[in-house]
Amino acid sequence: MGKITVVGIGPGSLLDMTLRAKEAIEAAETVVGYHTYIRLIESLIRHDQKVIGTGMMQEIDRCRMAVGEAVEGRDTVVVSSGDSGIYGMAGLVLELVLQRETGARPVFGGVIAGVSAVSAAASVLGAPLMHDFAVISLSDLLTPWARIKKRVEMAAEGDFVIALYNPKSKKRVRNIEEVREIVLRHRDGATPVGIVTDAARERECKILSTLADFTKEEITMTSLVIIGNSQTRIKEGFMITPRGYENKEAGL
């Protein structure tokens, strides 16, 4: 049996990839991933490595092929952007491995963490995640929209900073508007909102807006939206959520 490892390649730039991830990709015999992610690491891939790339919405087939490669004796890595354990392939690969009889399983090489999209976007904006935050995907392909709205409602009521993955697509344009309406029931319209598109990639773009107006800005599937909490502020072009050190020093 070969070994199968799930690797988070970071947000896009090789500079933001961990050394462990780089070494795992370079040591593998087979590299499996979504076409876009394969392109992000093509400079690391050798001519003697087998590459299996698939399109969007083919996650199960992709992971089954990866497990099959490992079963046939080839050390295999499955790559995901950001952190593969956050909306990535780690869960699916692990489930497929554990479904097999013990003697028919490839060696599971573990999950190699990567810099997540939310971390990358936050670093572009400044320091918006200095206090408790919730990460919510607005894609309703695998999760009912009613459940997603409930999660947004609870996060808004709890005054969490809210980071939104998959905020908008060509077909799914209304969801982000509904999220805005939900959060506005709990927060002032002047609450800062940061939008980072293609974080750590060549076309990286940063927009600072407000809860009242942020949906007027360009938002795509490669954007990550961070909605501040009641204490978040914009100062000199940076989005900052206070941690509370000032209050502690004041004895409050």
Tab-separated table of C-alpha atoms in Angstrom:
chain	number	residue	atom	x	y	z
A	1	MET	CA	0.000	0.000	0.000
A	2	GLY	CA	1.048	3.549	-0.703
A	3	LYS	CA	0.414	6.563	1.448
A	4	ILE	CA	-2.230	9.255	0.952
A	5	THR	CA	-1.759	12.717	2.447
A	6	VAL	CA	-4.053	15.735	2.289
A	7	VAL	CA	-2.188	18.989	1.772
A	8	GLY	CA	-3.294	22.590	2.236
A	9	ILE	CA	-1.338	24.668	-0.262
A	10	GLY	CA	-2.252	28.056	1.186
A	11	PRO	CA	-4.152	30.885	-0.489
A	12	GLY	CA	-2.219	30.980	-3.749
A	13	SER	CA	1.319	32.290	-3.540
A	14	LEU	CA	4.106	29.772	-3.028
A	15	LEU	CA	5.492	32.197	-0.444
A	16	ASP	CA	2.465	31.418	1.725
A	17	MET	CA	2.876	27.633	1.489
A	18	THR	CA	4.311	25.820	4.499
A	19	LEU	CA	7.579	23.922	4.177
A	20	ARG	CA	5.812	20.681	5.160
A	21	ALA	CA	3.297	21.130	2.343
A	22	LYS	CA	6.023	21.832	-0.210
A	23	GLU	CA	8.052	18.799	0.854
A	24	ALA	CA	5.003	16.509	0.734
A	25	ILE	CA	4.134	17.606	-2.815
A	26	GLU	CA	7.704	17.190	-4.016
A	27	ALA	CA	8.000	13.712	-2.448
A	28	ALA	CA	4.721	12.362	-3.873
A	29	GLU	CA	4.435	10.049	-6.851
A	30	THR	CA	0.892	11.222	-7.661
A	31	VAL	CA	-0.604	14.697	-7.172
A	32	VAL	CA	-4.395	15.024	-7.215
A	33	GLY	CA	-6.466	18.206	-7.126
A	34	TYR	CA	-8.869	20.651	-8.694
A	35	HIS	CA	-7.416	22.044	-11.952
A	36	THR	CA	-7.042	25.569	-10.543
A	37	TYR	CA	-5.104	24.319	-7.509
A	38	ILE	CA	-2.818	22.212	-9.684
A	39	ARG	CA	-1.973	25.317	-11.703
A	40	LEU	CA	-1.030	27.181	-8.521
A	41	ILE	CA	1.668	24.599	-7.721
A	42	GLU	CA	2.761	23.609	-11.236
A	43	SER	CA	6.285	24.939	-10.626
A	44	LEU	CA	6.715	22.283	-7.912
A	45	ILE	CA	5.581	19.350	-10.047
A	46	ARG	CA	8.210	17.156	-11.706
A	47	HIS	CA	7.826	15.558	-15.105
A	48	ASP	CA	7.949	12.071	-13.554
A	49	GLN	CA	5.020	12.713	-11.205
A	50	LYS	CA	1.536	11.596	-12.169
A	51	VAL	CA	-1.003	14.435	-12.035
A	52	ILE	CA	-4.758	13.919	-11.774
A	53	GLY	CA	-6.788	17.095	-12.134
A	54	THR	CA	-10.565	17.376	-12.189
A	55	GLY	CA	-13.081	20.176	-12.511
A	56	MET	CA	-15.368	21.775	-9.974
A	57	MET	CA	-18.147	19.575	-8.536
A	58	GLN	CA	-16.067	16.407	-9.023
A	59	GLU	CA	-14.740	16.190	-5.496
A	60	ILE	CA	-15.908	12.637	-4.761
A	61	ASP	CA	-14.483	11.227	-8.009
A	62	ARG	CA	-11.235	13.103	-7.406
A	63	CYS	CA	-10.793	11.713	-3.908
A	64	ARG	CA	-11.726	8.177	-4.965
A	65	MET	CA	-9.089	8.294	-7.687
A	66	ALA	CA	-6.557	9.533	-5.145
A	67	VAL	CA	-7.343	6.692	-2.738
A	68	GLY	CA	-7.112	4.272	-5.665
A	69	GLU	CA	-3.640	5.569	-6.515
A	70	ALA	CA	-2.496	4.971	-2.949
A	71	VAL	CA	-4.068	1.500	-2.858
A	72	GLU	CA	-2.039	0.634	-5.956
A	73	GLY	CA	1.124	1.519	-4.081
A	74	ARG	CA	1.823	5.110	-5.105
A	75	ASP	CA	2.428	7.781	-2.490
A	76	THR	CA	-0.271	10.336	-3.247
A	77	VAL	CA	-1.120	13.858	-2.158
A	78	VAL	CA	-4.516	15.510	-2.493
A	79	VAL	CA	-4.148	19.281	-2.600
A	80	SER	CA	-6.666	21.908	-1.524
A	81	SER	CA	-6.266	25.657	-1.465
A	82	GLY	CA	-5.967	27.336	1.906
A	83	ASP	CA	-6.191	24.784	4.701
A	84	SER	CA	-7.442	21.422	3.435
A	85	GLY	CA	-9.167	20.883	6.790
A	86	ILE	CA	-11.325	23.998	6.307
A	87	TYR	CA	-13.898	23.462	3.531
A	88	GLY	CA	-11.272	21.278	1.843
A	89	MET	CA	-10.748	17.626	0.964
A	90	ALA	CA	-9.477	16.362	4.324
A	91	GLY	CA	-12.836	15.069	5.548
A	92	LEU	CA	-13.794	13.331	2.309
A	93	VAL	CA	-10.415	11.626	1.881
A	94	LEU	CA	-10.402	10.432	5.481
A	95	GLU	CA	-13.956	9.072	5.178
A	96	LEU	CA	-13.082	7.176	1.993
A	97	VAL	CA	-10.001	5.667	3.618
A	98	LEU	CA	-11.878	4.608	6.770
A	99	GLN	CA	-14.699	3.041	4.722
A	100	ARG	CA	-12.287	0.402	3.473
A	101	GLU	CA	-11.522	-2.787	5.373
A	102	THR	CA	-8.501	-2.393	7.615
A	103	GLY	CA	-6.280	-4.584	5.482
A	104	ALA	CA	-7.309	-2.823	2.289
A	105	ARG	CA	-6.569	0.711	3.418
A	106	PRO	CA	-3.675	2.807	2.200
A	107	VAL	CA	-1.529	4.446	4.839
A	108	PHE	CA	-3.100	7.747	5.878
A	109	GLY	CA	-0.323	10.314	5.946
A	110	GLY	CA	-2.425	12.863	7.767
A	111	VAL	CA	-3.516	16.402	7.026
A	112	ILE	CA	-0.904	19.080	6.422
A	113	ALA	CA	-2.355	22.400	7.505
A	114	GLY	CA	-2.113	25.442	5.276
A	115	VAL	CA	-2.674	29.177	5.570
A	116	SER	CA	-6.462	29.519	5.330
A	117	ALA	CA	-8.276	31.989	3.101
A	118	VAL	CA	-9.716	33.724	6.156
A	119	SER	CA	-6.230	34.203	7.628
A	120	ALA	CA	-4.858	35.499	4.337
A	121	ALA	CA	-7.760	37.923	3.855
A	122	ALA	CA	-7.527	39.165	7.429
A	123	SER	CA	-3.829	39.932	7.000
A	124	VAL	CA	-4.614	42.044	3.929
A	125	LEU	CA	-7.265	44.026	5.818
A	126	GLY	CA	-5.198	44.621	8.934
A	127	ALA	CA	-6.365	43.000	12.187
A	128	PRO	CA	-10.108	42.242	11.957
A	129	LEU	CA	-9.968	38.849	13.732
A	130	MET	CA	-8.480	39.918	17.053
A	131	HIS	CA	-11.565	38.721	18.923
A	132	ASP	CA	-14.015	35.823	18.585
A	133	PHE	CA	-15.201	35.202	15.045
A	134	ALA	CA	-17.406	32.830	13.070
A	135	VAL	CA	-16.644	31.438	9.611
A	136	ILE	CA	-19.686	30.669	7.448
A	137	SER	CA	-19.914	29.480	3.850
A	138	LEU	CA	-22.812	30.898	1.848
A	139	SER	CA	-22.764	28.025	-0.630
A	140	ASP	CA	-26.031	26.121	-0.275
A	141	LEU	CA	-25.042	23.200	-2.513
A	142	LEU	CA	-24.435	20.926	0.488
A	143	THR	CA	-26.152	22.851	3.300
A	144	PRO	CA	-29.794	24.052	3.287
A	145	TRP	CA	-30.056	27.828	2.961
A	146	ALA	CA	-32.411	28.025	5.955
A	147	ARG	CA	-29.704	26.477	8.146
A	148	ILE	CA	-27.068	28.884	6.833
A	149	LYS	CA	-29.329	31.863	7.588
A	150	LYS	CA	-29.857	30.552	11.121
A	151	ARG	CA	-26.097	30.370	11.651
A	152	VAL	CA	-25.684	33.937	10.389
A	153	GLU	CA	-28.447	35.089	12.727
A	154	MET	CA	-26.826	33.457	15.756
A	155	ALA	CA	-23.366	34.799	14.898
A	156	ALA	CA	-24.762	38.301	14.414
A	157	GLU	CA	-26.711	38.158	17.665
A	158	GLY	CA	-23.599	36.958	19.506
A	159	ASP	CA	-21.580	39.912	18.159
A	160	PHE	CA	-19.042	37.668	16.443
A	161	VAL	CA	-16.909	39.037	13.657
A	162	ILE	CA	-18.284	37.097	10.665
A	163	ALA	CA	-16.129	35.789	7.820
A	164	LEU	CA	-18.024	34.669	4.723
A	165	TYR	CA	-16.660	32.062	2.328
A	166	ASN	CA	-18.231	31.583	-1.131
A	167	PRO	CA	-20.146	34.846	-0.741
A	168	LYS	CA	-21.504	35.206	-4.257
A	169	SER	CA	-21.580	33.499	-7.643
A	170	LYS	CA	-23.124	34.274	-11.012
A	171	LYS	CA	-26.212	32.232	-10.125
A	172	ARG	CA	-26.279	32.885	-6.386
A	173	VAL	CA	-26.635	36.642	-6.027
A	174	ARG	CA	-29.434	37.004	-3.476
A	175	ASN	CA	-27.847	35.102	-0.569
A	176	ILE	CA	-25.370	37.841	0.280
A	177	GLU	CA	-28.191	40.397	0.309
A	178	GLU	CA	-30.141	38.274	2.780
A	179	VAL	CA	-27.080	37.988	4.995
A	180	ARG	CA	-26.707	41.760	4.989
A	181	GLU	CA	-30.366	42.169	6.006
A	182	ILE	CA	-29.972	39.644	8.844
A	183	VAL	CA	-26.848	41.257	10.283
A	184	LEU	CA	-28.377	44.744	10.014
A	185	ARG	CA	-31.001	43.639	12.525
A	186	HIS	CA	-28.213	43.355	15.107
A	187	ARG	CA	-25.572	45.896	14.039
A	188	ASP	CA	-25.260	49.480	12.944
A	189	GLY	CA	-25.128	50.130	9.212
A	190	ALA	CA	-21.756	51.849	9.684
A	191	THR	CA	-20.145	48.599	10.872
A	192	PRO	CA	-16.932	48.077	8.854
A	193	VAL	CA	-16.856	45.343	6.232
A	194	GLY	CA	-13.740	44.203	4.391
A	195	ILE	CA	-13.758	42.420	1.042
A	196	VAL	CA	-10.606	40.688	-0.196
A	197	THR	CA	-10.602	39.058	-3.619
A	198	ASP	CA	-7.857	36.654	-4.731
A	199	ALA	CA	-5.898	37.006	-1.496
A	200	ALA	CA	-2.174	36.302	-1.965
A	201	ARG	CA	-2.596	35.971	-5.722
A	202	GLU	CA	-1.582	38.271	-8.568
A	203	ARG	CA	-4.982	39.977	-8.779
A	204	GLU	CA	-5.378	40.574	-5.059
A	205	CYS	CA	-7.885	43.327	-4.356
A	206	LYS	CA	-8.957	44.912	-1.069
A	207	ILE	CA	-12.118	46.953	-0.488
A	208	LEU	CA	-13.244	48.596	2.746
A	209	SER	CA	-16.952	49.318	3.030
A	210	THR	CA	-19.807	49.298	5.536
A	211	LEU	CA	-22.546	46.868	6.443
A	212	ALA	CA	-25.106	49.165	4.828
A	213	ASP	CA	-23.281	49.399	1.501
A	214	PHE	CA	-20.873	46.484	1.008
A	215	THR	CA	-23.100	44.511	-1.378
A	216	LYS	CA	-22.780	47.375	-3.871
A	217	GLU	CA	-19.126	46.414	-4.305
A	218	GLU	CA	-17.815	43.700	-6.630
A	219	ILE	CA	-17.940	40.360	-4.828
A	220	THR	CA	-17.084	37.033	-6.489
A	221	MET	CA	-16.558	33.396	-5.540
A	222	THR	CA	-12.875	34.152	-4.938
A	223	SER	CA	-13.740	36.933	-2.502
A	224	LEU	CA	-13.776	36.600	1.245
A	225	VAL	CA	-15.981	39.017	3.181
A	226	ILE	CA	-15.281	39.948	6.802
A	227	ILE	CA	-18.043	41.754	8.704
A	228	GLY	CA	-16.823	43.499	11.842
A	229	ASN	CA	-18.397	43.246	15.263
A	230	SER	CA	-19.757	46.163	17.298
A	231	GLN	CA	-16.212	47.264	18.258
A	232	THR	CA	-14.497	46.963	14.863
A	233	ARG	CA	-13.101	50.190	13.450
A	234	ILE	CA	-11.375	51.505	10.330
A	235	LYS	CA	-8.245	53.546	11.001
A	236	GLU	CA	-5.893	54.863	8.313
A	237	GLY	CA	-7.040	52.229	5.846
A	238	PHE	CA	-6.831	49.282	8.247
A	239	MET	CA	-9.702	47.242	9.678
A	240	ILE	CA	-9.136	46.618	13.384
A	241	THR	CA	-11.148	44.698	15.969
A	242	PRO	CA	-9.851	45.663	19.450
A	243	ARG	CA	-8.747	42.777	21.647
A	244	GLY	CA	-9.401	44.696	24.860
A	245	TYR	CA	-5.882	45.366	26.089
A	246	GLU	CA	-6.668	49.056	26.638
A	247	ASN	CA	-9.502	48.219	29.031
A	248	LYS	CA	-7.321	45.804	30.972
A	249	GLU	CA	-4.573	48.384	31.377
A	250	ALA	CA	-7.178	50.894	32.581
A	251	GLY	CA	-8.284	48.427	35.237
A	252	LEU	CA	-11.780	48.011	33.787
